[in-house]
Amino acid sequence: MADEVDFTTGDAGASATFPMQCSALRKNGFVVLKGRPCKIVEMSTSKTGKHGHAKVHLVGIDIFTGKKYEDICPSTHNMDVPNIKRNDYQLLDINEKYMSLLNDNGEVRHDLKLPESDLGKEIETKYDAGEEMLISVLCAMSEECAVAVKAMTK
């Protein structure tokens, strides 16, 4: 028997993805294409052919990198859908391209990099101007990325 079981991690054991029938997926929903979490931007269904299966053509954009992915899948088959969490953090500091973020519980994290897109530049200019703001962080499949910025309501 295994006596050395480690229970110190705080993970609930939830899977990074869950299965969903291809025909139940919708535009603006999320799906895993080629191993990457994507937002569905285009979807079309072909008619059943001689061998029975209607096919669903999916086009998705990676929610972290912005790359476009495509896949074709029979409508009766299951596809993985990523479990996505969105959290808002208050921006405290920017240090060497890493953001110091405060969550609702009062815990501070310093491990999230400033995005290299226009959003990163917007966050930096607002921070330099002394504005208080909330950063929306998207978390899916053990990856995290800042996706939006909102002004703090007083």
XYZ file of N, CA and C in Angstrom:
462
model
N 0.820 -1.203 0.000
C 0.000 0.000 0.000
C 0.856 1.256 0.000
N 0.341 2.317 -0.595
C 1.089 3.566 -0.651
C 0.861 4.353 0.634
N 1.892 4.388 1.484
C 1.777 5.132 2.739
C 2.195 6.584 2.583
N 2.964 6.885 1.536
C 3.470 8.240 1.362
C 2.577 9.034 0.407
N 1.349 9.291 0.794
C 0.434 10.079 -0.029
C 0.556 11.532 0.400
N 0.768 12.413 -0.577
C 0.976 13.834 -0.294
C -0.327 14.595 -0.500
N -0.865 15.158 0.597
C -2.116 15.901 0.520
C -1.896 17.410 0.652
N -0.670 17.886 0.468
C -0.384 19.295 0.727
C -0.870 20.231 -0.373
N -1.151 19.719 -1.579
C -1.626 20.612 -2.634
C -3.071 21.007 -2.375
N -3.413 22.245 -2.745
C -4.767 22.743 -2.520
C -5.680 22.537 -3.713
N -5.260 21.736 -4.683
C -6.045 21.527 -5.888
C -7.211 20.587 -5.605
N -8.367 20.913 -6.117
C -9.547 20.077 -5.895
C -9.553 18.868 -6.816
N -8.587 18.772 -7.697
C -8.522 17.638 -8.609
C -9.403 17.799 -9.827
N -9.877 19.015 -10.070
C -10.738 19.248 -11.226
C -9.911 19.153 -12.497
N -10.510 18.587 -13.517
C -9.825 18.436 -14.793
C -9.717 19.786 -15.492
N -8.689 19.921 -16.334
C -8.511 21.169 -17.083
C -9.551 21.298 -18.189
N -10.142 20.154 -18.620
C -11.143 20.172 -19.687
C -12.295 19.244 -19.339
N -13.402 19.390 -20.065
C -14.510 18.451 -19.951
C -15.048 18.167 -21.351
N -15.593 16.963 -21.578
C -16.077 16.620 -22.917
C -17.459 17.216 -23.209
N -17.676 17.583 -24.472
C -18.990 18.061 -24.910
C -19.188 17.601 -26.343
N -20.419 17.186 -26.650
C -20.697 16.729 -28.000
C -20.498 17.880 -28.980
N -19.879 17.556 -30.100
C -19.508 18.564 -31.096
C -20.708 19.399 -31.551
N -21.862 18.780 -31.714
C -23.048 19.500 -32.181
C -23.587 20.459 -31.127
N -23.194 20.290 -29.850
C -23.671 21.166 -28.775
C -22.800 22.413 -28.612
N -21.650 22.450 -29.292
C -20.782 23.623 -29.213
C -21.423 24.796 -29.946
N -21.156 25.997 -29.495
C -21.743 27.191 -30.094
C -20.670 28.226 -30.393
N -20.994 29.138 -31.324
C -20.115 30.257 -31.631
C -19.926 31.100 -30.365
N -18.738 31.653 -30.174
C -18.337 32.417 -28.986
C -18.164 31.546 -27.741
N -18.331 30.222 -27.903
C -18.024 29.318 -26.813
C -16.540 28.972 -26.859
N -16.118 28.037 -26.020
C -14.713 27.656 -25.982
C -14.558 26.186 -26.316
N -13.410 25.832 -26.909
C -13.132 24.449 -27.283
C -11.608 24.280 -27.333
N -11.140 23.045 -27.174
C -9.715 22.767 -27.309
C -9.453 22.312 -28.745
N -8.675 23.105 -29.492
C -8.299 22.758 -30.861
C -6.789 22.574 -30.914
N -6.353 21.423 -31.396
C -4.918 21.110 -31.501
C -4.193 21.324 -30.169
N -4.872 20.966 -29.075
C -4.258 21.051 -27.751
C -4.221 22.435 -27.134
N -4.876 23.420 -27.751
C -4.869 24.795 -27.244
C -6.295 25.254 -26.932
N -6.507 26.010 -25.825
C -7.840 26.538 -25.528
C -8.181 27.675 -26.492
N -9.308 27.528 -27.193
C -9.686 28.509 -28.227
C -11.116 28.986 -28.031
N -11.370 30.209 -28.509
C -12.730 30.733 -28.570
C -13.232 30.483 -29.986
N -14.429 29.912 -30.100
C -14.982 29.579 -31.419
C -15.447 30.863 -32.098
N -14.881 31.142 -33.290
C -15.282 32.350 -34.022
C -16.123 32.023 -35.245
N -16.037 30.768 -35.719
C -16.797 30.372 -36.900
C -17.110 28.890 -36.789
N -18.319 28.539 -37.211
C -18.742 27.149 -37.103
C -19.703 26.841 -38.237
N -19.487 25.724 -38.924
C -20.439 25.337 -39.968
C -20.608 23.826 -39.949
N -21.810 23.382 -40.297
C -22.117 21.956 -40.293
C -22.389 21.508 -41.718
N -21.770 20.391 -42.099
C -22.036 19.831 -43.431
C -23.118 18.765 -43.303
N -23.775 18.479 -44.413
C -24.841 17.471 -44.419
C -24.261 16.072 -44.229
N -25.104 15.155 -43.800
C -24.657 13.769 -43.686
C -24.370 13.240 -45.078
N -23.272 12.555 -45.180
C -22.870 12.031 -46.484
C -23.309 10.599 -46.654
N -22.668 9.904 -47.569
C -23.005 8.517 -47.877
C -22.759 7.612 -46.662
N -21.790 7.988 -45.828
C -21.437 7.131 -44.694
C -21.963 7.649 -43.368
N -22.929 8.535 -43.404
C -23.704 8.804 -42.197
C -23.410 9.967 -41.293
N -22.179 10.412 -41.127
C -21.920 11.437 -40.107
C -21.960 12.845 -40.678
N -22.706 13.741 -40.000
C -22.620 15.164 -40.319
C -21.321 15.665 -39.700
N -20.611 16.522 -40.411
C -19.331 17.028 -39.903
C -19.480 18.486 -39.486
N -18.778 18.842 -38.420
C -18.770 20.221 -37.947
C -17.377 20.796 -38.187
N -17.340 21.926 -38.898
C -16.076 22.612 -39.168
C -15.950 23.754 -38.165
N -14.896 23.718 -37.329
C -14.700 24.723 -36.283
C -13.484 25.584 -36.593
N -13.626 26.890 -36.395
C -12.499 27.809 -36.475
C -12.446 28.524 -35.132
N -11.280 28.459 -34.498
C -11.138 29.087 -33.188
C -9.868 29.901 -33.091
N -9.879 30.881 -32.196
C -8.702 31.708 -31.955
C -8.212 31.422 -30.543
N -6.918 31.088 -30.439
C -6.288 30.786 -29.150
C -6.508 31.967 -28.205
N -7.019 31.690 -26.994
C -7.349 32.782 -26.074
C -6.108 33.424 -25.462
N -4.945 32.771 -25.583
C -3.722 33.344 -25.026
C -2.805 33.950 -26.082
N -2.665 33.299 -27.241
C -1.714 33.778 -28.251
C -2.387 34.501 -29.413
N -3.697 34.287 -29.628
C -4.400 34.917 -30.742
C -4.238 34.173 -32.056
N -3.547 33.009 -32.051
C -3.382 32.231 -33.283
C -4.688 31.556 -33.665
N -4.884 31.373 -34.982
C -6.112 30.761 -35.491
C -5.907 29.264 -35.676
N -6.868 28.473 -35.220
C -6.831 27.014 -35.381
C -8.129 26.544 -36.016
N -8.043 25.468 -36.827
C -9.229 24.897 -37.470
C -9.276 23.405 -37.203
N -10.487 22.855 -37.157
C -10.649 21.418 -36.988
C -11.994 20.996 -37.573
N -12.059 19.757 -38.040
C -13.313 19.180 -38.524
C -13.564 17.932 -37.707
N -14.793 17.793 -37.212
C -15.114 16.701 -36.308
C -16.540 16.221 -36.587
N -16.795 14.903 -36.556
C -18.177 14.421 -36.695
C -19.053 14.980 -35.573
N -20.288 15.379 -35.913
C -21.135 16.076 -34.938
C -21.504 15.217 -33.732
N -21.417 13.891 -33.863
C -21.785 13.020 -32.734
C -20.609 12.756 -31.807
N -19.400 13.120 -32.226
C -18.223 12.876 -31.388
C -18.079 13.952 -30.321
N -17.334 13.609 -29.253
C -17.090 14.571 -28.185
C -15.803 15.347 -28.443
N -15.818 16.615 -28.032
C -14.611 17.438 -28.076
C -14.368 17.980 -26.681
N -13.108 18.281 -26.382
C -12.780 18.838 -25.069
C -13.092 20.326 -25.034
N -13.670 20.760 -23.916
C -13.958 22.165 -23.672
C -13.139 22.560 -22.445
N -12.346 23.632 -22.534
C -11.510 23.998 -21.383
C -12.340 24.599 -20.252
N -11.946 24.279 -18.999
C -12.532 24.948 -17.841
C -11.830 26.299 -17.722
N -12.602 27.371 -17.839
C -12.015 28.703 -17.848
C -12.469 29.466 -16.615
N -11.497 30.057 -15.924
C -11.801 30.902 -14.766
C -11.337 32.309 -15.080
N -12.154 33.285 -14.711
C -11.775 34.688 -14.890
C -11.744 35.324 -13.505
N -10.604 35.920 -13.150
C -10.457 36.580 -11.855
C -10.035 38.028 -12.053
N -10.530 38.898 -11.188
C -10.111 40.307 -11.216
C -9.134 40.558 -10.073
N -8.043 41.203 -10.400
C -7.027 41.547 -9.404
C -6.774 43.047 -9.453
N -6.434 43.627 -8.292
C -6.058 45.033 -8.258
C -4.558 45.121 -8.535
N -4.176 46.033 -9.440
C -2.765 46.212 -9.776
C -2.093 47.065 -8.704
N -1.019 46.520 -8.090
C -0.288 47.250 -7.062
C 0.992 47.865 -7.614
N 1.706 47.101 -8.455
C 3.023 47.533 -8.896
C 3.403 46.809 -10.187
N 4.285 47.418 -10.972
C 4.880 46.740 -12.127
C 6.387 46.759 -11.905
N 6.994 45.570 -11.864
C 8.416 45.459 -11.579
C 9.069 44.546 -12.607
N 9.940 45.099 -13.461
C 10.637 44.333 -14.495
C 9.681 43.479 -15.335
N 8.647 44.116 -15.852
C 7.630 43.492 -16.719
C 6.753 42.459 -15.997
N 6.836 42.339 -14.675
C 5.937 41.477 -13.910
C 5.015 42.347 -13.064
N 3.720 41.959 -13.020
C 2.737 42.737 -12.275
C 2.575 42.173 -10.872
N 2.452 43.082 -9.884
C 2.080 42.685 -8.528
C 0.577 42.873 -8.416
N -0.138 41.772 -8.172
C -1.600 41.803 -8.189
C -2.164 41.376 -6.844
N -3.206 42.065 -6.399
C -3.862 41.788 -5.127
C -5.240 41.202 -5.407
N -5.543 40.019 -4.818
C -6.876 39.440 -5.029
C -7.833 39.844 -3.915
N -9.064 39.331 -3.979
C -10.090 39.718 -3.003
C -9.761 39.267 -1.587
N -8.950 38.209 -1.451
C -8.612 37.686 -0.125
C -7.443 38.422 0.518
N -6.890 39.403 -0.181
C -5.755 40.148 0.361
C -4.411 39.504 0.066
N -4.410 38.469 -0.785
C -3.153 37.807 -1.133
C -2.543 38.494 -2.353
N -1.211 38.633 -2.327
C -0.502 39.294 -3.423
C 0.249 38.245 -4.225
N 0.203 38.373 -5.542
C 0.984 37.488 -6.423
C 1.837 38.322 -7.352
N 3.048 37.832 -7.614
C 4.015 38.585 -8.418
C 4.442 37.799 -9.657
N 3.720 36.726 -10.005
C 4.199 35.793 -11.030
C 3.596 36.016 -12.413
N 2.763 37.034 -12.573
C 2.105 37.234 -13.864
C 2.816 38.314 -14.668
N 3.204 37.951 -15.882
C 3.947 38.862 -16.755
C 3.002 39.864 -17.404
N 3.501 41.071 -17.619
C 2.755 42.104 -18.329
C 2.565 41.646 -19.776
N 1.334 41.700 -20.327
C 1.141 41.263 -21.717
C 1.980 42.106 -22.681
N 2.448 41.486 -23.773
C 3.286 42.204 -24.733
C 2.462 42.897 -25.818
N 1.137 42.805 -25.724
C 0.254 43.411 -26.718
C -0.020 44.878 -26.368
N -0.978 45.471 -27.079
C -1.402 46.845 -26.790
C -1.963 46.946 -25.378
N -2.556 45.858 -24.881
C -3.103 45.848 -23.523
C -1.993 46.104 -22.506
N -0.835 45.497 -22.715
C 0.304 45.707 -21.815
C 0.739 47.162 -21.797
N 0.759 47.778 -22.982
C 1.139 49.202 -23.070
C 0.093 50.069 -22.367
N -1.184 49.715 -22.535
C -2.272 50.470 -21.888
C -2.158 50.377 -20.367
N -1.892 49.161 -19.859
C -1.742 48.962 -18.415
C -0.580 49.805 -17.897
N 0.545 49.783 -18.644
C 1.739 50.512 -18.206
C 1.511 52.022 -18.184
N 0.870 52.569 -19.236
C 0.645 54.021 -19.273
C -0.344 54.451 -18.192
N -1.397 53.661 -17.958
C -2.349 54.002 -16.895
C -1.684 53.920 -15.520
N -0.808 52.913 -15.335
C -0.106 52.766 -14.060
C 0.843 53.941 -13.838
N 1.570 54.335 -14.909
C 2.499 55.467 -14.806
C 1.765 56.776 -14.526
N 0.503 56.871 -14.992
C -0.310 58.065 -14.739
C -0.903 58.050 -13.335
N -0.702 56.973 -12.607
C -1.179 56.889 -11.223
C -2.617 56.431 -11.079
N -3.194 55.863 -12.146
C -4.586 55.392 -12.062
C -4.653 54.048 -11.327
N -5.722 53.876 -10.528
C -5.969 52.575 -9.901
C -6.824 51.763 -10.852
N -6.503 50.452 -11.001
C -7.255 49.645 -11.963
C -7.326 48.191 -11.539
N -8.305 47.513 -12.140
C -8.465 46.072 -11.962
C -7.996 45.386 -13.237
N -7.257 44.298 -13.079
C -6.786 43.516 -14.211
C -7.581 42.213 -14.229
N -8.228 41.903 -15.364
C -8.938 40.628 -15.514
C -7.959 39.590 -16.028
N -7.860 38.479 -15.289
C -6.924 37.416 -15.645
C -7.711 36.170 -16.014
N -7.441 35.627 -17.199
C -8.082 34.408 -17.682
C -7.171 33.224 -17.383
N -7.743 32.167 -16.822
C -6.965 30.984 -16.466
C -7.629 29.765 -17.102
N -6.870 29.036 -17.944
C -7.388 27.832 -18.590
C -6.236 26.878 -18.852
N -6.446 25.609 -18.558
C -5.461 24.566 -18.846
C -4.079 24.926 -18.292
N -4.026 25.350 -17.038
C -2.821 25.735 -16.292
C -2.005 26.833 -16.966
N -2.660 27.697 -17.737
C -2.040 28.887 -18.311
C -2.834 30.091 -17.844
N -2.144 31.202 -17.630
C -2.828 32.422 -17.214
C -2.348 33.598 -18.043
N -3.252 34.560 -18.236
C -2.904 35.728 -19.038
C -3.858 36.870 -18.691
N -3.310 38.086 -18.602
C -4.150 39.265 -18.403
C -4.874 39.560 -19.717
N -6.196 39.729 -19.664
C -6.972 39.909 -20.893
C -7.710 41.242 -20.967
N -7.886 41.913 -19.828
C -8.635 43.169 -19.842
C -8.229 44.047 -18.659
N -8.500 45.331 -18.803
C -8.230 46.280 -17.726
C -9.490 47.115 -17.485
N -9.817 47.344 -16.210
C -10.992 48.136 -15.858
C -10.577 49.173 -14.822
N -11.189 50.349 -14.863
C -10.922 51.360 -13.862
C -11.533 50.923 -12.526
N -10.848 51.221 -11.439
C -11.357 50.858 -10.108
C -12.528 51.760 -9.745
N -13.587 51.169 -9.218
C -14.715 51.963 -8.729
C -14.480 52.244 -7.268
N -14.622 53.480 -6.910
C -14.331 53.864 -5.502
C -15.557 53.710 -4.637
